Short mmCIF file of C-alpha atoms and ligand atoms in Angstrom, two decimals:
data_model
loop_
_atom_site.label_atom_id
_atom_site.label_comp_id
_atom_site.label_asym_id
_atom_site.label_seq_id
_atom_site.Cartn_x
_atom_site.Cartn_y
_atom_site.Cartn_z
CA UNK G 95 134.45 132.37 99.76
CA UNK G 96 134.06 134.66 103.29
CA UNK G 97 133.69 137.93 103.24
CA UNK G 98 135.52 137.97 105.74
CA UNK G 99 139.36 137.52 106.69
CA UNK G 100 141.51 139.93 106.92
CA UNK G 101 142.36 139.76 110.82
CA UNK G 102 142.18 135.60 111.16
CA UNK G 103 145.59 134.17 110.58
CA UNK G 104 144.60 130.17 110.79
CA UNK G 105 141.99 128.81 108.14
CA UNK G 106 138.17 128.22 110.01
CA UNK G 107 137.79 124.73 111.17
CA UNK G 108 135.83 122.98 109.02
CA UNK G 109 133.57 121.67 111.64
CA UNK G 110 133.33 125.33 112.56
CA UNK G 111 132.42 126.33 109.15
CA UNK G 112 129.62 123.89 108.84
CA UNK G 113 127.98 124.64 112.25
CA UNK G 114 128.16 128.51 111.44
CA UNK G 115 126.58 128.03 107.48
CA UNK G 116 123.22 128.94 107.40
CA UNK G 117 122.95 128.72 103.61
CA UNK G 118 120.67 125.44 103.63
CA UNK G 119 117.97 127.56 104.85
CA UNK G 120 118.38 131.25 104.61
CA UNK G 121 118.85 130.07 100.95
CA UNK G 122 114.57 131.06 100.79
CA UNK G 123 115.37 134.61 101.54
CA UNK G 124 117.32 135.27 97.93
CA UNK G 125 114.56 136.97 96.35
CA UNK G 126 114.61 139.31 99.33
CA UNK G 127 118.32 139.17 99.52
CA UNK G 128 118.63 140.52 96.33
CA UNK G 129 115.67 143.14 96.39
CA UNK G 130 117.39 144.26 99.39
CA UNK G 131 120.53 144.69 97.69
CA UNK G 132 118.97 146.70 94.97
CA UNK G 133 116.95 149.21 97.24
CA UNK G 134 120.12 149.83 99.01
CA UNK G 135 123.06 151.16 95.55
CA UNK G 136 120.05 153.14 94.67
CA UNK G 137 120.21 154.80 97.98
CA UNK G 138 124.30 154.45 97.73
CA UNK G 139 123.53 156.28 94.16
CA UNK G 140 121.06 158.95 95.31
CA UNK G 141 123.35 159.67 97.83
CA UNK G 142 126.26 160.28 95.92
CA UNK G 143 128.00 157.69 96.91
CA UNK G 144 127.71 155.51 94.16
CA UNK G 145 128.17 156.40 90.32
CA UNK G 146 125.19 155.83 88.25
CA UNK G 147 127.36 153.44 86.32
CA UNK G 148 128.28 151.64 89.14
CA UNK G 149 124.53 151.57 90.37
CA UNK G 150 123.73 150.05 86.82
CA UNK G 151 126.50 147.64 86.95
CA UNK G 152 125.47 146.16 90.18
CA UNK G 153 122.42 146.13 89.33
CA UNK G 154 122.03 144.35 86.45
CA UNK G 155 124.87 141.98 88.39
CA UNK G 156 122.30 141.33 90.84
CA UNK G 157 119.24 140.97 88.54
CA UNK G 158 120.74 138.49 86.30
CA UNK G 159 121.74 136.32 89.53
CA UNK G 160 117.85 136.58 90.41
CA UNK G 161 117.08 135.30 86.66
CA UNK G 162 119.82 132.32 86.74
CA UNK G 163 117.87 131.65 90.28
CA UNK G 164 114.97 131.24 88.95
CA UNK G 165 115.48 129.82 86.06
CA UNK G 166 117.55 127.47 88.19
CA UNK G 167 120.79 127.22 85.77
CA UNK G 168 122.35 128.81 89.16
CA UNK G 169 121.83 126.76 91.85
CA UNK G 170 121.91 128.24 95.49
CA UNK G 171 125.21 125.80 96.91
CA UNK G 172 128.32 124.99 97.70
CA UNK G 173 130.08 126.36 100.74
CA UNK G 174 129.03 129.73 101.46
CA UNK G 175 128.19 130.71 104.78
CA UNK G 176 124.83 132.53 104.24
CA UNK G 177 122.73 133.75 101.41
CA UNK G 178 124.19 137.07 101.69
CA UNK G 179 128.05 135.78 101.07
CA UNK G 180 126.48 133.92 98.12
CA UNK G 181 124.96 136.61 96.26
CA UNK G 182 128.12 138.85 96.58
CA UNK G 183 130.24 136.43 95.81
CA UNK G 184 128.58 135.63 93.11
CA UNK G 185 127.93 139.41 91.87
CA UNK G 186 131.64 140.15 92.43
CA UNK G 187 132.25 136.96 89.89
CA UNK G 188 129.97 138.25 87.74
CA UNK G 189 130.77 142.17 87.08
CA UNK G 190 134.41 142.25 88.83
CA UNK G 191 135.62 145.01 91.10
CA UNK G 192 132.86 147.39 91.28
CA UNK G 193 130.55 144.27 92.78
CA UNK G 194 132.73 145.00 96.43
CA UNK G 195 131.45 148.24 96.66
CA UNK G 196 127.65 147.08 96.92
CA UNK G 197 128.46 146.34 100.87
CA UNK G 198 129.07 149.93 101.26
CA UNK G 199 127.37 151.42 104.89
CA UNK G 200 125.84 147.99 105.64
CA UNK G 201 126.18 145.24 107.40
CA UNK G 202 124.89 141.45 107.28
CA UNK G 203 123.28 142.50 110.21
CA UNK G 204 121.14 144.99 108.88
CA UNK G 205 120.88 143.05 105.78
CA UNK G 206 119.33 139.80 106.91
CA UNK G 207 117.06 141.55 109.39
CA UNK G 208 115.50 143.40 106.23
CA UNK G 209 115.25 140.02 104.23
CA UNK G 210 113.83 138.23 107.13
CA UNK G 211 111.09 141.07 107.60
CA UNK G 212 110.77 141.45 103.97
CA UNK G 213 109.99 137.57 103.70
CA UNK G 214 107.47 137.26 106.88
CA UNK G 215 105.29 140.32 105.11
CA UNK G 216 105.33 138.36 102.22
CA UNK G 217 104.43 135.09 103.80
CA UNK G 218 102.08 136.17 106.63
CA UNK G 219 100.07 137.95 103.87
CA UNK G 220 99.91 134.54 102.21
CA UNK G 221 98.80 133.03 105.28
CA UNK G 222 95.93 135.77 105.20
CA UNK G 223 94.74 134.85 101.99
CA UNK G 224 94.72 131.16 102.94
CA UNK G 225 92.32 132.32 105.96
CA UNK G 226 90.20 134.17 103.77
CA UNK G 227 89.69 131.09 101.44
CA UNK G 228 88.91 128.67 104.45
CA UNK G 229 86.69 131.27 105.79
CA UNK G 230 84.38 131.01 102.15
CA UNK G 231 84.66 127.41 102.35
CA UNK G 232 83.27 127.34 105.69
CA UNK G 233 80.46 129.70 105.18
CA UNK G 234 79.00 127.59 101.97
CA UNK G 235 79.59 124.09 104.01
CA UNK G 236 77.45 125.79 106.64
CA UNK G 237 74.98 127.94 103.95
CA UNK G 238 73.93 124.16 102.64
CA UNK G 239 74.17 122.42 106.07
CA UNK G 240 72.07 124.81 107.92
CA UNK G 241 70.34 121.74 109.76
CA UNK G 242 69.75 120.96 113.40
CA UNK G 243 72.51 119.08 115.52
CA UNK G 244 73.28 118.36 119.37
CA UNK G 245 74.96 121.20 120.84
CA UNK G 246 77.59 120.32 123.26
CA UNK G 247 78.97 121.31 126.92
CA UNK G 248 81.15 118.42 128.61
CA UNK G 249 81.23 116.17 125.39
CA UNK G 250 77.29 115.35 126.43
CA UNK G 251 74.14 116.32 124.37
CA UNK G 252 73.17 120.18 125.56
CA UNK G 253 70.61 122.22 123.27
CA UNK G 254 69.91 122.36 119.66
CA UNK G 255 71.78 124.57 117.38
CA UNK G 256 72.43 124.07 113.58
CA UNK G 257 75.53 122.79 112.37
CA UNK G 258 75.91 125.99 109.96
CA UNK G 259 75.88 127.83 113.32
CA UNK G 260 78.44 125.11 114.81
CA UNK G 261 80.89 125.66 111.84
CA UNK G 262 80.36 129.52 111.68
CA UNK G 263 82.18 129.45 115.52
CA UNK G 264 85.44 128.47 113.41
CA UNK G 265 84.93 131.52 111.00
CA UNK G 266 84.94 133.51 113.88
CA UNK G 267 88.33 132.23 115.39
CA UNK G 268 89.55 132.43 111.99
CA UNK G 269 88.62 136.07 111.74
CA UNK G 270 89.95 136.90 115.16
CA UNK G 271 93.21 134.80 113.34
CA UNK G 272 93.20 137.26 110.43
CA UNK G 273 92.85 140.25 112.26
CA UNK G 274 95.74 139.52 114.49
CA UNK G 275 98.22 138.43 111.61
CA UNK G 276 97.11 141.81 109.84
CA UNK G 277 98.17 143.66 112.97
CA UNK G 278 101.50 141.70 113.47
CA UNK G 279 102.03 143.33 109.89
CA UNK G 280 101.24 146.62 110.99
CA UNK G 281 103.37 146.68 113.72
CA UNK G 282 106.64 145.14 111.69
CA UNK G 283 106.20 147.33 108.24
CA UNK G 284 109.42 149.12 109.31
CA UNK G 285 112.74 148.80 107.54
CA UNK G 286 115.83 148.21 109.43
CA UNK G 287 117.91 148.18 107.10
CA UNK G 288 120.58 151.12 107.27
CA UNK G 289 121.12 150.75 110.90
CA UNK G 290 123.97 148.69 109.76
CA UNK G 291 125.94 146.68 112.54
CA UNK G 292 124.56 148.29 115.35
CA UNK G 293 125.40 152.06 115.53
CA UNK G 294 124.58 152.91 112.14
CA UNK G 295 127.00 155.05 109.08
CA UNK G 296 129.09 157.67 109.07
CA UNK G 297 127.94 157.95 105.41
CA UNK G 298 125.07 160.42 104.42
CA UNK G 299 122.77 157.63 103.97
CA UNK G 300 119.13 157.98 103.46
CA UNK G 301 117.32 154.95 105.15
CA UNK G 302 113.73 156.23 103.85
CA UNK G 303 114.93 155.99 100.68
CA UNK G 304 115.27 152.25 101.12
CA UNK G 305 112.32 152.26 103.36
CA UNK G 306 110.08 153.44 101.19
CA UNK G 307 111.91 151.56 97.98
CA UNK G 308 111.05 148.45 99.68
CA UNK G 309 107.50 148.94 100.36
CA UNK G 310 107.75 149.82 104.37
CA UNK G 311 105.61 152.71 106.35
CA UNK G 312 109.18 153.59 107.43
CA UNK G 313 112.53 152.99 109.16
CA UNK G 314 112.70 152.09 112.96
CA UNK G 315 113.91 154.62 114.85
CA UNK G 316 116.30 152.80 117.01
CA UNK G 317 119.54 151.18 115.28
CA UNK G 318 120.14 148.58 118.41
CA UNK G 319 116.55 147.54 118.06
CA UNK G 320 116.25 147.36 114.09
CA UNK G 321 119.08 144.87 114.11
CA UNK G 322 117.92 143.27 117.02
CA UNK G 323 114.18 142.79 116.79
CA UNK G 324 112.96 139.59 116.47
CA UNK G 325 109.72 140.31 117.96
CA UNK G 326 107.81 140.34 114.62
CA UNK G 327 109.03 136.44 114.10
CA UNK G 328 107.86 135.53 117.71
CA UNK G 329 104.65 137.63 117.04
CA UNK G 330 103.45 135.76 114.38
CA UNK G 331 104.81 132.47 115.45
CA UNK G 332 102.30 133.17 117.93
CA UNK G 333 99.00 134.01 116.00
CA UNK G 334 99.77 131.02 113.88
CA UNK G 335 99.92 129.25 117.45
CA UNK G 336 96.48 130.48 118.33
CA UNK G 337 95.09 129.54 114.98
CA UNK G 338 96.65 126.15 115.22
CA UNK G 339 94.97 125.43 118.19
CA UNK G 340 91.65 126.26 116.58
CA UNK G 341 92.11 124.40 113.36
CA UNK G 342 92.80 121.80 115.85
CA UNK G 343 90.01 122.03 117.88
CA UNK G 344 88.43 121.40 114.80
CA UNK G 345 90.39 118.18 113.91
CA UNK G 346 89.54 116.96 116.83
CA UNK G 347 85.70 117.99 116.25
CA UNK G 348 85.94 115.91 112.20
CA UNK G 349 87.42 113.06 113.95
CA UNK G 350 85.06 112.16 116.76
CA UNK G 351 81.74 112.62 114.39
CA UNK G 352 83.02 110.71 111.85
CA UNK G 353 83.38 107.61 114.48
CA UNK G 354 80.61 104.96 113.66
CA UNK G 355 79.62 106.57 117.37
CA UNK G 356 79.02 110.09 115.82
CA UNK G 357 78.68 109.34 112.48
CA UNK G 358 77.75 112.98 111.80
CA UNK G 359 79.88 113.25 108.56
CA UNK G 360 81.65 111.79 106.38
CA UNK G 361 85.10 112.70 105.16
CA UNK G 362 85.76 112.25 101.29
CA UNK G 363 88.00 109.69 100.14
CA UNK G 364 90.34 112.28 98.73
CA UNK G 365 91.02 113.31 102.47
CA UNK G 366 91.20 110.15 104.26
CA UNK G 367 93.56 106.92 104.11
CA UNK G 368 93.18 103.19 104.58
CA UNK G 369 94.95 100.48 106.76
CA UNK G 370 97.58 98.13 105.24
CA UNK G 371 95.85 95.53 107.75
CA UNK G 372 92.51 96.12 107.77
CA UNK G 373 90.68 96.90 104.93
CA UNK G 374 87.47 98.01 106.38
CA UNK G 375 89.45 101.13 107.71
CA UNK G 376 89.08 104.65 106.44
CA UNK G 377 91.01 106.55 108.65
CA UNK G 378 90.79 110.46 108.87
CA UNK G 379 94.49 111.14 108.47
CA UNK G 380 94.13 114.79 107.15
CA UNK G 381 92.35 116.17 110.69
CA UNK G 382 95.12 113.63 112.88
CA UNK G 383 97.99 115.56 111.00
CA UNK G 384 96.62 119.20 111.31
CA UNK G 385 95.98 118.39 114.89
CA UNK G 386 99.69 117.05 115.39
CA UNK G 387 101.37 119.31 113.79
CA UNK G 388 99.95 121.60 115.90
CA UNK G 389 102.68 120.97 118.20
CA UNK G 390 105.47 121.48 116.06
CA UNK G 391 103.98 125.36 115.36
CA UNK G 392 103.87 126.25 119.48
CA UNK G 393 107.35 124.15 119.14
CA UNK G 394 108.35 127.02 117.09
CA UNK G 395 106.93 129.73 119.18
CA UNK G 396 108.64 128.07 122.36
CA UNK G 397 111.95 127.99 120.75
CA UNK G 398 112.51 131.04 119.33
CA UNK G 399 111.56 132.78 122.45
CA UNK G 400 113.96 130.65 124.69
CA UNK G 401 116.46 131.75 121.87
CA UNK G 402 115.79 135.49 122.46
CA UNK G 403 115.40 135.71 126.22
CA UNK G 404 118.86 136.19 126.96
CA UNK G 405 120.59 137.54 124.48
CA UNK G 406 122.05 141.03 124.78
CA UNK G 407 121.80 143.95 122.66
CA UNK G 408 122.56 144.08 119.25
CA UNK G 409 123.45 140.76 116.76
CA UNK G 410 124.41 137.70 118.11
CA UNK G 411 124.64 134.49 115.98
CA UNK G 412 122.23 133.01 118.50
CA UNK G 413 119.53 134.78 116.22
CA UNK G 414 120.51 132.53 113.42
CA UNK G 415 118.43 130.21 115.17
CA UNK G 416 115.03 132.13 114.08
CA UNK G 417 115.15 130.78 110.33
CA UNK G 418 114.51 127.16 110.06
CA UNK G 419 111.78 126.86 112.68
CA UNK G 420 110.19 130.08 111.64
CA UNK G 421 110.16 128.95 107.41
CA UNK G 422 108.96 125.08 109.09
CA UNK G 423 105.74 126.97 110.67
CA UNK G 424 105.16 129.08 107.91
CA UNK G 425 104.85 125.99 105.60
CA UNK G 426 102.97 124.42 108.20
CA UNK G 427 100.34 126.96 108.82
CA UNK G 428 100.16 126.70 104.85
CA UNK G 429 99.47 123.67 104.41
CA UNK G 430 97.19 122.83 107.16
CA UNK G 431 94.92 125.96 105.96
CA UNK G 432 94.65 124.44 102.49
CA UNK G 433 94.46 120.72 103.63
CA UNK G 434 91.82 121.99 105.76
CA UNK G 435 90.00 123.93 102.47
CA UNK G 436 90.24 120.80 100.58
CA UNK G 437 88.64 118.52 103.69
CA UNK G 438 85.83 120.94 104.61
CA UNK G 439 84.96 121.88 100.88
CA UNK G 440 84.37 117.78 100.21
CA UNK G 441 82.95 116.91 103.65
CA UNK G 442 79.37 115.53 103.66
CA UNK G 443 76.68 116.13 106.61
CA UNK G 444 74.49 113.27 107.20
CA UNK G 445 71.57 115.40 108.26
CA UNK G 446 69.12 112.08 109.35
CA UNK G 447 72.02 111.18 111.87
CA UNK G 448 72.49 114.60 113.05
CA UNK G 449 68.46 115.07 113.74
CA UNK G 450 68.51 111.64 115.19
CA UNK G 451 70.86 112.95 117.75
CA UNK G 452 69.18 116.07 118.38
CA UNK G 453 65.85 113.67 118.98
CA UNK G 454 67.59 111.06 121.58
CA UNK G 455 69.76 113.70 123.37
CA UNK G 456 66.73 115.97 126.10
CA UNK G 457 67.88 118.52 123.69
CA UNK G 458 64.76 120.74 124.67
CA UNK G 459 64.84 120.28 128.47
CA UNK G 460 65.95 123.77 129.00
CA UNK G 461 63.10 125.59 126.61
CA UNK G 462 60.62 123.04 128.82
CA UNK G 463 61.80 124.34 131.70
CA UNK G 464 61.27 128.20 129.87
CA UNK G 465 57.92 127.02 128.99
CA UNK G 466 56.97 126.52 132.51
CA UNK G 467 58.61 129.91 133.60
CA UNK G 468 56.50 131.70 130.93
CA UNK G 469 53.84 130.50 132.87
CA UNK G 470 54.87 131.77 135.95
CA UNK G 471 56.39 129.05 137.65
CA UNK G 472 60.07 130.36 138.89
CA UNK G 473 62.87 128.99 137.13
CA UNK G 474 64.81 127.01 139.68
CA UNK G 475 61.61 125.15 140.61
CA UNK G 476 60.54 124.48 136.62
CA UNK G 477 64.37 123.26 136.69
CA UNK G 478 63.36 120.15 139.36
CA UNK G 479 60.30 119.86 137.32
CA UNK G 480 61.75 119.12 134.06
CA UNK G 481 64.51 117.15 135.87
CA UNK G 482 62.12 114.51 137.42
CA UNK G 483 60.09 114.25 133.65
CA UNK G 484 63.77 113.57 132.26
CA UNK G 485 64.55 111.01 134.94
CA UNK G 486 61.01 109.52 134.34
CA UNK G 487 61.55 109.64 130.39
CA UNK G 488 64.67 107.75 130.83
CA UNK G 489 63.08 105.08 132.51
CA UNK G 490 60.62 104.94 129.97
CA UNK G 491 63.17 104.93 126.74
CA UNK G 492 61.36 108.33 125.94
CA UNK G 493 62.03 111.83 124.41
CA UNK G 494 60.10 114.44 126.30
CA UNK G 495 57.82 115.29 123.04
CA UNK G 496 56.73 111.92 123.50
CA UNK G 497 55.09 111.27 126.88
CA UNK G 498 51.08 112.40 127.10
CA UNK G 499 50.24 115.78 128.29
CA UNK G 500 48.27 113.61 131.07
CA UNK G 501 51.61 112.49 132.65
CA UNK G 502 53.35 115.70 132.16
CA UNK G 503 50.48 117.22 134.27
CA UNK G 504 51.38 114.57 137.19
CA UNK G 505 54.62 116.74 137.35
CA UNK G 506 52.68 119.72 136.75
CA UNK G 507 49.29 121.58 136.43
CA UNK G 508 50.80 124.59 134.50
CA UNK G 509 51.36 122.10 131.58
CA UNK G 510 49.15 122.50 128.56
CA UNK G 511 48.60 121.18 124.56
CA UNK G 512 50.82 124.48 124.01
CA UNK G 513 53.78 122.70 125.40
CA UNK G 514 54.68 120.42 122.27
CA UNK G 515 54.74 123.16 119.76
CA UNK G 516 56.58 125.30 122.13
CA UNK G 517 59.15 122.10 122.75
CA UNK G 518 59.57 121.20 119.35
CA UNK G 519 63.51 121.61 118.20
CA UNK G 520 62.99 123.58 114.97
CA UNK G 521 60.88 125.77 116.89
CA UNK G 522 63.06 126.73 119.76
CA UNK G 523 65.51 128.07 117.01
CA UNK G 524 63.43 130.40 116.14
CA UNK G 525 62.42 132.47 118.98
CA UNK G 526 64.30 135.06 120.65
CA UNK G 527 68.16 135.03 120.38
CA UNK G 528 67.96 132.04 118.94
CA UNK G 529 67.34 133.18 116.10
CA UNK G 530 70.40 134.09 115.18
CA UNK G 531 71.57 129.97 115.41
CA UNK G 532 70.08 129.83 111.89
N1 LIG S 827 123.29 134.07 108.88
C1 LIG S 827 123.18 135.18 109.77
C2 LIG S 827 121.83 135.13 110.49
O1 LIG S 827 120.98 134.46 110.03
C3 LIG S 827 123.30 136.46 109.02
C4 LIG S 827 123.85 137.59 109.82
C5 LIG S 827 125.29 137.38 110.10
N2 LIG S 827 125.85 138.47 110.83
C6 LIG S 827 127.02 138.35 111.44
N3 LIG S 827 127.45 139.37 112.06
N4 LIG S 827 127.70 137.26 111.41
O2 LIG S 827 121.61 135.74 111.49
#
């Protein structure tokens, strides 16, 4: 079952032959495979190189294979050595002679290049829409959470903010996420397919034709580089990368404040897991997996462009190596955006807890220090000021807001009865650019 054979005098070693099968994975690219294979006899056809009855025989060859594939009475199996050796194989079974003449001006290497970009549009716009959906889910948890919390620098209490405004930083890394998966798109919506090995056809071929047939802007213009770009796999490997690291960053964030330390939310029993020991545990499992698998996504990234850095121009079989840790990310990414959907969309804010935070943390030692500048004191010196009232408060088991304006005036004479409305946490959101917090 090779489609290859002629020149090899000994049978393939069967240790050989399963090392070199890729057909346990590139078995996900059929659907391209085959739409690949249909694009290109029309172009045969168009071209004259093909009969139109030939074009329909192959054609309907390759459709009904698609059916039986879906339908699953034809199982994608046994020992092929690729996708592509299955499909012909099983077209040639199917329709007889005329099936050999779909390989016509093309080679595997052309071929699976097409499928593979084919496939990663297909995906990556999946992984778009699964962006766009987290993004909404975000925007309502933060819409009806729009209350204050501790704002953080070092993992200590810093200023106020609101935890809608908290959440909303993650819609922006996730837009920043979109935009660069869009634009990894962009630049791979070419079709190499027609460059064939490496040095294209002596066959009037029209490789627009099958550009256009297959939904690209165009075909590349180089026929080393079609077949031996695998930039677009290490390109997006990399934005999902990047947006790993933030949906990890905000594992990390769910974890810590739902500690009995935080206890800033609560993660929904359909998210979480218990302990076969102790049965007091309700562990947040979903955020400790997204944050893991993290690794195995820059895992991917790392690999395939160790894979790449040496090899030289066009094919080499070391580019077999792109598949399985490319599909693995790609259902990672997946998963972790909708796991993450499903978490955030359940998640409960305990708004007391949060506010009690905000109240214990000196939260509005920077706007006292303002309020002292806005009445003229400069604002390194109102930064010692406030400094020695939050050393004296802490001696005193006191928020700021709390001490008499008769001791604040011991630190300084600029203070007035002005200075707890102008302290006050809900306040402080609302002037200046803090406005926008809200
Ligand atoms: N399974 C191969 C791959 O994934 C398909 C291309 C094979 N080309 C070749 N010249 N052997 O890269």
């Amino acid at each position: 079952m090779k489609l290859w054979g002629g020149r090899f005098k000994k049978a393939e070693n069967k240790l050989m032959e399963d090392f070199n099968s890729s057909l346990s994975f590139d078995r996900t690219l059929y659907y391209e495979d085959i739409q690949g294979s249909i694009a290109h006899v029309k172009m045969l056809t168009k071209c004259g190189i093909l009969t139109e009855e030939e074009c329909e025989a192959i054609k309907g060859g390759l459709n009904s294979i698609l059916s039986d594939i879906e339908n699953e009475t034809l199982l994608i199996e046994g020992d092929y050595e690729d996708i592509h050796s299955f499909v012909e194989t099983n077209l040639i079974q199917r329709i007889g002679q005329v099936g050999k003449k779909l390989h016509t001006a093309r080679s595997r290497n052309d071929q699976v290049a097409v499928d593979l970009r084919l496939y990663a549009k297909k995906k990556a716009f999946e992984v778009v829409e699964n962006i766009e959906t987290l993004q909404s889910v975000m925007k309502t948890l933060g819409e009806e959470n729009n209350c204050l919390m501790p704002g953080y620098t070092h993992l200590q209490r810093a200023q106020v903010v609101t935890f809608k405004h908290h959440i909303m930083a993650y819609y922006n890394m996730l837009h920043r996420d979109k935009k660069r998966v869009l634009n990894a798109i962009e630049i791979l919506n070419e079709s190499p397919l027609g460059c064939c090995a490496l040095a294209g056809t002596t066959y009037n071929t029209d490789r627009a034709f099958t550009a256009s047939e297959l939904g690209f802007k165009k075909p590349v213009d180089n026929f080393l580089d079609g077949v031996s770009d695998r930039d677009y796999v290490i390109e997006l490997l990399s934005c999902f990368s990047i947006m790993m690291m933030h949906l990890s960053r905000l594992s990390e964030e769910l974890i810590l404040w739902s500690t009995k330390e935080f206890d800033f939310i609560q993660i929904d029993d359909e998210f979480s897991t218990g302990s076969s020991i102790m049965p007091q545990k309700k562990n947040p499992d979903a955020a400790e997996l997204i944050r893991g698998k993290t690794g195995r996504v820059y895992g991917a990234l790392m690999s395939l462009l160790t894979t790449m850095k040496g090899i030289p121009l066009a094919y080499n079989k070391d580019m077999q190596e792109d598949k399985e840790q490319f599909f693995n990310a790609l259902d990672t990414v997946l998963s972790c955006l909708k796991v993450m959907s499903g978490m955030l969309s359940t998640l409960k804010i305990k708004k007391e807890n949060t506010f009690n935070a905000v109240k214990k943390g000196f939260l509005n030692a920077t706007e006292a220090a303002d309020y002292l500048v806005n009445k003229g004191m400069p604002f390194r010196d109102a930064h010692k000021v406030i400094g020695e009232i939050v050393l004296y408060c802490e001696e005193k088991d006191k928020a700021i807001e709390d001490i008499s304006l008769g001791e604040l005036k011991n630190f300084s004479e600029l203070f007035a009865e002005d200075v707890y409305e102008f302290i006050d946490y809900k306040n402080t959101l609302d002037r200046g650019i803090k406005k926008e917090l809200k």
